[in-house]
Short mmCIF file of the C-alpha atoms (twelve columns), coordinates in Angstrom:
data_MODEL
# 
_entry.id   MODEL 
# 
loop_
_atom_site.group_PDB 
_atom_site.id 
_atom_site.type_symbol 
_atom_site.label_atom_id 
_atom_site.label_alt_id 
_atom_site.label_comp_id 
_atom_site.label_asym_id 
_atom_site.label_seq_id 
_atom_site.Cartn_x 
_atom_site.Cartn_y 
_atom_site.Cartn_z 
_atom_site.pdbx_PDB_model_num 
ATOM 1   C CA . UNK A 1   10.414  6.894   19.028  1 
ATOM 2   C CA . UNK A 2   10.887  3.118   18.608  1 
ATOM 3   C CA . UNK A 3   13.692  1.664   20.783  1 
ATOM 4   C CA . UNK A 4   17.044  1.759   19.026  1 
ATOM 5   C CA . UNK A 5   16.102  4.263   16.307  1 
ATOM 6   C CA . UNK A 6   18.207  7.076   17.772  1 
ATOM 7   C CA . UNK A 7   21.296  4.885   17.885  1 
ATOM 8   C CA . UNK A 8   20.751  3.731   14.309  1 
ATOM 9   C CA . UNK A 9   20.293  7.300   13.098  1 
ATOM 10  C CA . UNK A 10  23.404  8.478   14.928  1 
ATOM 11  C CA . UNK A 11  25.477  5.667   13.437  1 
ATOM 12  C CA . UNK A 12  24.080  6.150   9.940   1 
ATOM 13  C CA . UNK A 13  24.627  9.913   9.907   1 
ATOM 14  C CA . UNK A 14  28.152  9.567   11.299  1 
ATOM 15  C CA . UNK A 15  28.976  7.033   8.572   1 
ATOM 16  C CA . UNK A 16  27.439  9.286   5.939   1 
ATOM 17  C CA . UNK A 17  29.787  12.099  6.979   1 
ATOM 18  C CA . UNK A 18  32.768  9.761   7.232   1 
ATOM 19  C CA . UNK A 19  33.406  10.638  10.876  1 
ATOM 20  C CA . UNK A 20  34.710  8.401   13.622  1 
ATOM 21  C CA . UNK A 21  32.947  8.086   16.941  1 
ATOM 22  C CA . UNK A 22  35.799  9.976   18.607  1 
ATOM 23  C CA . UNK A 23  35.498  12.864  16.123  1 
ATOM 24  C CA . UNK A 24  31.751  13.224  16.647  1 
ATOM 25  C CA . UNK A 25  32.129  13.042  20.408  1 
ATOM 26  C CA . UNK A 26  34.742  15.811  20.299  1 
ATOM 27  C CA . UNK A 27  32.472  17.991  18.159  1 
ATOM 28  C CA . UNK A 28  29.554  17.407  20.549  1 
ATOM 29  C CA . UNK A 29  31.748  17.967  23.615  1 
ATOM 30  C CA . UNK A 30  30.897  14.618  25.167  1 
ATOM 31  C CA . UNK A 31  32.789  11.480  26.123  1 
ATOM 32  C CA . UNK A 32  33.387  8.973   23.343  1 
ATOM 33  C CA . UNK A 33  32.111  6.241   25.654  1 
ATOM 34  C CA . UNK A 34  28.820  8.116   26.118  1 
ATOM 35  C CA . UNK A 35  28.332  8.423   22.361  1 
ATOM 36  C CA . UNK A 36  29.029  4.700   22.123  1 
ATOM 37  C CA . UNK A 37  26.380  4.090   24.744  1 
ATOM 38  C CA . UNK A 38  23.837  6.156   22.773  1 
ATOM 39  C CA . UNK A 39  24.607  4.271   19.568  1 
ATOM 40  C CA . UNK A 40  24.555  0.796   21.054  1 
ATOM 41  C CA . UNK A 41  21.830  0.833   23.726  1 
ATOM 42  C CA . UNK A 42  18.178  0.879   22.534  1 
ATOM 43  C CA . UNK A 43  16.903  2.377   25.780  1 
ATOM 44  C CA . UNK A 44  19.272  5.372   25.803  1 
ATOM 45  C CA . UNK A 45  17.483  8.692   26.292  1 
ATOM 46  C CA . UNK A 46  19.761  11.749  26.179  1 
ATOM 47  C CA . UNK A 47  18.573  15.178  27.278  1 
ATOM 48  C CA . UNK A 48  17.697  17.924  24.837  1 
ATOM 49  C CA . UNK A 49  21.058  19.612  25.390  1 
ATOM 50  C CA . UNK A 50  22.946  16.502  24.286  1 
ATOM 51  C CA . UNK A 51  20.634  16.059  21.305  1 
ATOM 52  C CA . UNK A 52  21.237  19.647  20.172  1 
ATOM 53  C CA . UNK A 53  25.016  19.219  20.405  1 
ATOM 54  C CA . UNK A 54  24.837  15.920  18.505  1 
ATOM 55  C CA . UNK A 55  22.669  17.456  15.801  1 
ATOM 56  C CA . UNK A 56  25.181  20.288  15.354  1 
ATOM 57  C CA . UNK A 57  28.103  17.862  15.348  1 
ATOM 58  C CA . UNK A 58  26.418  15.736  12.690  1 
ATOM 59  C CA . UNK A 59  25.280  18.727  10.627  1 
ATOM 60  C CA . UNK A 60  21.627  17.788  10.905  1 
ATOM 61  C CA . UNK A 61  18.635  18.629  13.099  1 
ATOM 62  C CA . UNK A 62  17.181  17.246  16.309  1 
ATOM 63  C CA . UNK A 63  14.034  16.451  14.324  1 
ATOM 64  C CA . UNK A 64  16.039  14.256  11.948  1 
ATOM 65  C CA . UNK A 65  17.862  12.481  14.779  1 
ATOM 66  C CA . UNK A 66  14.704  11.759  16.765  1 
ATOM 67  C CA . UNK A 67  12.643  10.536  13.814  1 
ATOM 68  C CA . UNK A 68  10.386  13.543  13.386  1 
ATOM 69  C CA . UNK A 69  10.441  12.999  9.632   1 
ATOM 70  C CA . UNK A 70  9.510   9.311   9.686   1 
ATOM 71  C CA . UNK A 71  6.181   10.053  7.977   1 
ATOM 72  C CA . UNK A 72  7.916   11.453  4.909   1 
ATOM 73  C CA . UNK A 73  7.850   9.193   1.821   1 
ATOM 74  C CA . UNK A 74  10.727  6.687   1.963   1 
ATOM 75  C CA . UNK A 75  13.553  6.597   -0.534  1 
ATOM 76  C CA . UNK A 76  14.400  10.316  -0.568  1 
ATOM 77  C CA . UNK A 77  17.837  9.910   0.980   1 
ATOM 78  C CA . UNK A 78  21.008  9.429   -1.000  1 
ATOM 79  C CA . UNK A 79  22.237  5.986   -1.867  1 
ATOM 80  C CA . UNK A 80  24.770  4.348   0.415   1 
ATOM 81  C CA . UNK A 81  28.439  4.963   -0.304  1 
ATOM 82  C CA . UNK A 82  29.054  1.429   -1.531  1 
ATOM 83  C CA . UNK A 83  25.667  -0.181  -2.245  1 
ATOM 84  C CA . UNK A 84  25.561  -3.919  -2.886  1 
ATOM 85  C CA . UNK A 85  22.725  -5.413  -4.966  1 
ATOM 86  C CA . UNK A 86  21.942  -9.115  -4.547  1 
ATOM 87  C CA . UNK A 87  19.285  -11.493 -5.806  1 
ATOM 88  C CA . UNK A 88  17.463  -13.375 -3.042  1 
ATOM 89  C CA . UNK A 89  17.164  -17.144 -3.026  1 
ATOM 90  C CA . UNK A 90  13.612  -18.554 -3.302  1 
ATOM 91  C CA . UNK A 91  13.647  -19.839 0.305   1 
ATOM 92  C CA . UNK A 92  14.642  -16.404 1.632   1 
ATOM 93  C CA . UNK A 93  11.898  -14.798 -0.468  1 
ATOM 94  C CA . UNK A 94  9.294   -17.099 1.075   1 
ATOM 95  C CA . UNK A 95  10.600  -16.375 4.561   1 
ATOM 96  C CA . UNK A 96  10.357  -12.628 3.995   1 
ATOM 97  C CA . UNK A 97  6.833   -12.984 2.618   1 
ATOM 98  C CA . UNK A 98  5.813   -14.560 5.901   1 
ATOM 99  C CA . UNK A 99  7.106   -11.602 7.922   1 
ATOM 100 C CA . UNK A 100 4.639   -9.088  6.494   1 
ATOM 101 C CA . UNK A 101 0.879   -8.604  6.540   1 
ATOM 102 C CA . UNK A 102 0.369   -5.916  3.885   1 
ATOM 103 C CA . UNK A 103 1.369   -6.197  0.249   1 
ATOM 104 C CA . UNK A 104 0.553   -4.730  -3.156  1 
ATOM 105 C CA . UNK A 105 -1.617  -6.624  -5.627  1 
ATOM 106 C CA . UNK A 106 -1.235  -5.791  -9.321  1 
ATOM 107 C CA . UNK A 107 -4.008  -6.858  -11.672 1 
ATOM 108 C CA . UNK A 108 -5.759  -5.943  -14.891 1 
ATOM 109 C CA . UNK A 109 -9.194  -4.308  -14.862 1 
ATOM 110 C CA . UNK A 110 -11.539 -2.986  -17.529 1 
ATOM 111 C CA . UNK A 111 -10.071 0.459   -16.916 1 
ATOM 112 C CA . UNK A 112 -6.470  -0.702  -17.166 1 
ATOM 113 C CA . UNK A 113 -3.808  -2.149  -14.848 1 
ATOM 114 C CA . UNK A 114 -4.063  -1.196  -11.168 1 
ATOM 115 C CA . UNK A 115 -2.092  -1.799  -7.975  1 
ATOM 116 C CA . UNK A 116 -3.925  -1.973  -4.642  1 
ATOM 117 C CA . UNK A 117 -2.750  -2.745  -1.092  1 
ATOM 118 C CA . UNK A 118 -4.238  -5.788  0.627   1 
ATOM 119 C CA . UNK A 119 -3.871  -7.426  4.023   1 
ATOM 120 C CA . UNK A 120 -2.590  -10.914 3.343   1 
ATOM 121 C CA . UNK A 121 -1.317  -14.098 4.951   1 
ATOM 122 C CA . UNK A 122 0.833   -16.949 3.671   1 
ATOM 123 C CA . UNK A 123 -0.964  -20.273 4.080   1 
ATOM 124 C CA . UNK A 124 0.172   -23.503 2.427   1 
ATOM 125 C CA . UNK A 125 2.832   -21.451 0.558   1 
ATOM 126 C CA . UNK A 126 0.096   -19.411 -1.144  1 
ATOM 127 C CA . UNK A 127 -0.831  -15.739 -0.771  1 
ATOM 128 C CA . UNK A 128 -4.357  -15.509 0.648   1 
ATOM 129 C CA . UNK A 129 -6.507  -12.505 1.501   1 
ATOM 130 C CA . UNK A 130 -10.093 -11.627 2.278   1 
ATOM 131 C CA . UNK A 131 -12.063 -9.055  0.365   1 
ATOM 132 C CA . UNK A 132 -15.641 -8.183  -0.590  1 
ATOM 133 C CA . UNK A 133 -17.481 -9.085  -3.768  1 
ATOM 134 C CA . UNK A 134 -17.162 -6.364  -6.381  1 
ATOM 135 C CA . UNK A 135 -14.097 -4.688  -4.868  1 
ATOM 136 C CA . UNK A 136 -10.944 -4.246  -6.935  1 
ATOM 137 C CA . UNK A 137 -9.012  -7.086  -5.224  1 
ATOM 138 C CA . UNK A 138 -11.898 -9.475  -5.911  1 
ATOM 139 C CA . UNK A 139 -11.477 -8.810  -9.650  1 
ATOM 140 C CA . UNK A 140 -8.146  -10.634 -9.515  1 
ATOM 141 C CA . UNK A 141 -9.930  -13.968 -9.477  1 
ATOM 142 C CA . UNK A 142 -9.364  -15.988 -12.631 1 
ATOM 143 C CA . UNK A 143 -6.437  -13.981 -13.962 1 
ATOM 144 C CA . UNK A 144 -2.653  -13.771 -13.667 1 
ATOM 145 C CA . UNK A 145 -1.492  -11.266 -11.069 1 
ATOM 146 C CA . UNK A 146 1.630   -9.913  -9.435  1 
ATOM 147 C CA . UNK A 147 2.060   -9.416  -5.698  1 
ATOM 148 C CA . UNK A 148 4.843   -7.416  -4.031  1 
ATOM 149 C CA . UNK A 149 6.098   -6.742  -0.508  1 
ATOM 150 C CA . UNK A 150 9.122   -4.721  0.537   1 
ATOM 151 C CA . UNK A 151 10.944  -3.055  3.386   1 
ATOM 152 C CA . UNK A 152 12.860  0.202   3.014   1 
ATOM 153 C CA . UNK A 153 15.305  1.422   5.648   1 
ATOM 154 C CA . UNK A 154 15.982  5.095   4.924   1 
ATOM 155 C CA . UNK A 155 18.439  5.420   7.780   1 
ATOM 156 C CA . UNK A 156 20.845  3.097   5.981   1 
ATOM 157 C CA . UNK A 157 19.627  3.558   2.375   1 
ATOM 158 C CA . UNK A 158 18.956  -0.152  2.088   1 
ATOM 159 C CA . UNK A 159 16.063  -2.548  1.780   1 
ATOM 160 C CA . UNK A 160 14.569  -5.548  0.057   1 
ATOM 161 C CA . UNK A 161 11.596  -6.495  -2.089  1 
ATOM 162 C CA . UNK A 162 9.911   -9.751  -3.035  1 
ATOM 163 C CA . UNK A 163 7.796   -10.218 -6.158  1 
ATOM 164 C CA . UNK A 164 5.317   -13.063 -6.606  1 
ATOM 165 C CA . UNK A 165 3.754   -13.859 -9.959  1 
ATOM 166 C CA . UNK A 166 0.918   -16.331 -10.106 1 
ATOM 167 C CA . UNK A 167 -2.719  -17.040 -10.771 1 
ATOM 168 C CA . UNK A 168 -5.532  -15.844 -8.522  1 
ATOM 169 C CA . UNK A 169 -8.753  -17.697 -7.822  1 
ATOM 170 C CA . UNK A 170 -11.724 -17.308 -5.512  1 
ATOM 171 C CA . UNK A 171 -11.790 -19.973 -2.800  1 
ATOM 172 C CA . UNK A 172 -15.168 -21.721 -2.717  1 
ATOM 173 C CA . UNK A 173 -14.369 -24.963 -0.896  1 
ATOM 174 C CA . UNK A 174 -15.774 -24.666 2.680   1 
ATOM 175 C CA . UNK A 175 -12.928 -26.654 4.244   1 
ATOM 176 C CA . UNK A 176 -10.292 -24.583 2.500   1 
ATOM 177 C CA . UNK A 177 -12.021 -21.371 3.589   1 
ATOM 178 C CA . UNK A 178 -12.158 -22.618 7.155   1 
ATOM 179 C CA . UNK A 179 -8.457  -23.486 7.093   1 
ATOM 180 C CA . UNK A 180 -7.589  -19.992 5.890   1 
ATOM 181 C CA . UNK A 181 -9.770  -18.421 8.579   1 
ATOM 182 C CA . UNK A 182 -7.962  -20.422 11.259  1 
ATOM 183 C CA . UNK A 183 -4.440  -19.881 9.990   1 
ATOM 184 C CA . UNK A 184 -4.506  -16.345 8.595   1 
ATOM 185 C CA . UNK A 185 -2.503  -13.876 10.687  1 
ATOM 186 C CA . UNK A 186 -3.633  -10.672 8.974   1 
ATOM 187 C CA . UNK A 187 -7.189  -9.297  8.834   1 
ATOM 188 C CA . UNK A 188 -8.569  -6.622  6.465   1 
ATOM 189 C CA . UNK A 189 -7.963  -3.162  7.891   1 
ATOM 190 C CA . UNK A 190 -10.851 -1.777  5.855   1 
ATOM 191 C CA . UNK A 191 -13.353 -3.567  8.095   1 
ATOM 192 C CA . UNK A 192 -16.874 -4.424  7.084   1 
ATOM 193 C CA . UNK A 193 -18.065 -7.746  5.727   1 
ATOM 194 C CA . UNK A 194 -15.248 -9.259  3.697   1 
ATOM 195 C CA . UNK A 195 -15.991 -12.928 3.293   1 
ATOM 196 C CA . UNK A 196 -14.546 -13.532 -0.188  1 
ATOM 197 C CA . UNK A 197 -11.298 -15.459 0.069   1 
ATOM 198 C CA . UNK A 198 -8.829  -15.095 -2.815  1 
ATOM 199 C CA . UNK A 199 -5.809  -17.350 -3.196  1 
ATOM 200 C CA . UNK A 200 -2.756  -16.491 -5.295  1 
ATOM 201 C CA . UNK A 201 -0.826  -19.624 -6.255  1 
ATOM 202 C CA . UNK A 202 2.790   -18.564 -6.889  1 
ATOM 203 C CA . UNK A 203 4.319   -19.576 -10.206 1 
ATOM 204 C CA . UNK A 204 7.458   -17.494 -9.783  1 
ATOM 205 C CA . UNK A 205 8.947   -15.899 -6.658  1 
ATOM 206 C CA . UNK A 206 11.904  -13.540 -6.954  1 
ATOM 207 C CA . UNK A 207 13.525  -11.004 -4.659  1 
ATOM 208 C CA . UNK A 208 16.311  -8.481  -4.414  1 
ATOM 209 C CA . UNK A 209 18.191  -6.753  -1.618  1 
ATOM 210 C CA . UNK A 210 20.280  -3.595  -1.448  1 
ATOM 211 C CA . UNK A 211 22.731  -3.153  1.408   1 
ATOM 212 C CA . UNK A 212 25.244  -0.435  2.123   1 
# 
C-alpha cells in the first residue's frame, strides 16, 4: 500500500458519510488523536483489529480501506458532494503534460478512428514518442491527431485531463532524433526495436479539472 493511501481513504470515507473525526473515533472505540494520527501520517500502520473497527465505523470493508480494490476500473465511485469544474490555463496544461509518461493517441486509420496508448516525452514543447514502422502509432505521421493524458483520484472523486490537438510527423533529421534520444524521459514499454520517432506539434492545448 503506497504511503499515505490509508489516511486519504479514511478521510475521504469519513467525509462521504458526513462524520467528524470525533464521531468516527467513538464508533471505532479509539482515541480521536489516534485517528488523527492515522489520517495525517503516511507511515501509520494500524493492526488488523483497529482496521476492522475502522471499517465497521465507516460502513465499509478492510479491503476498501487498505486499497485491495485499486485494480478496479477508476471512476466507479459517486461524484463528490460539491464538485467544482474548472478549465485549466495553457501553462498548467503544459506542466501536467510533463508529469506523465503514458498518454492516449487518437488517429484515423483505414479501418476507422482508433485510440492507442503510447509512452511519450515532452521535448521542445512537443509530444514525442518512439514506435516501430507499420505499427498503429506510426500511422499518425502526416495527419492531424489528438493526444490525451489524465489522472483520476477515486478516493476523492476528482481528477484532471489534458487534451492536445496537433499535427504528427515522422522525425527524419539525425540531429533532431539524437536530441530526442538524449532528452526523452519515457521509453516504450513494448520493447523491441522501436527506432521511428514521431513528433506531435501542438496546435491547441486544453485541460479541465474536477475537485470536490
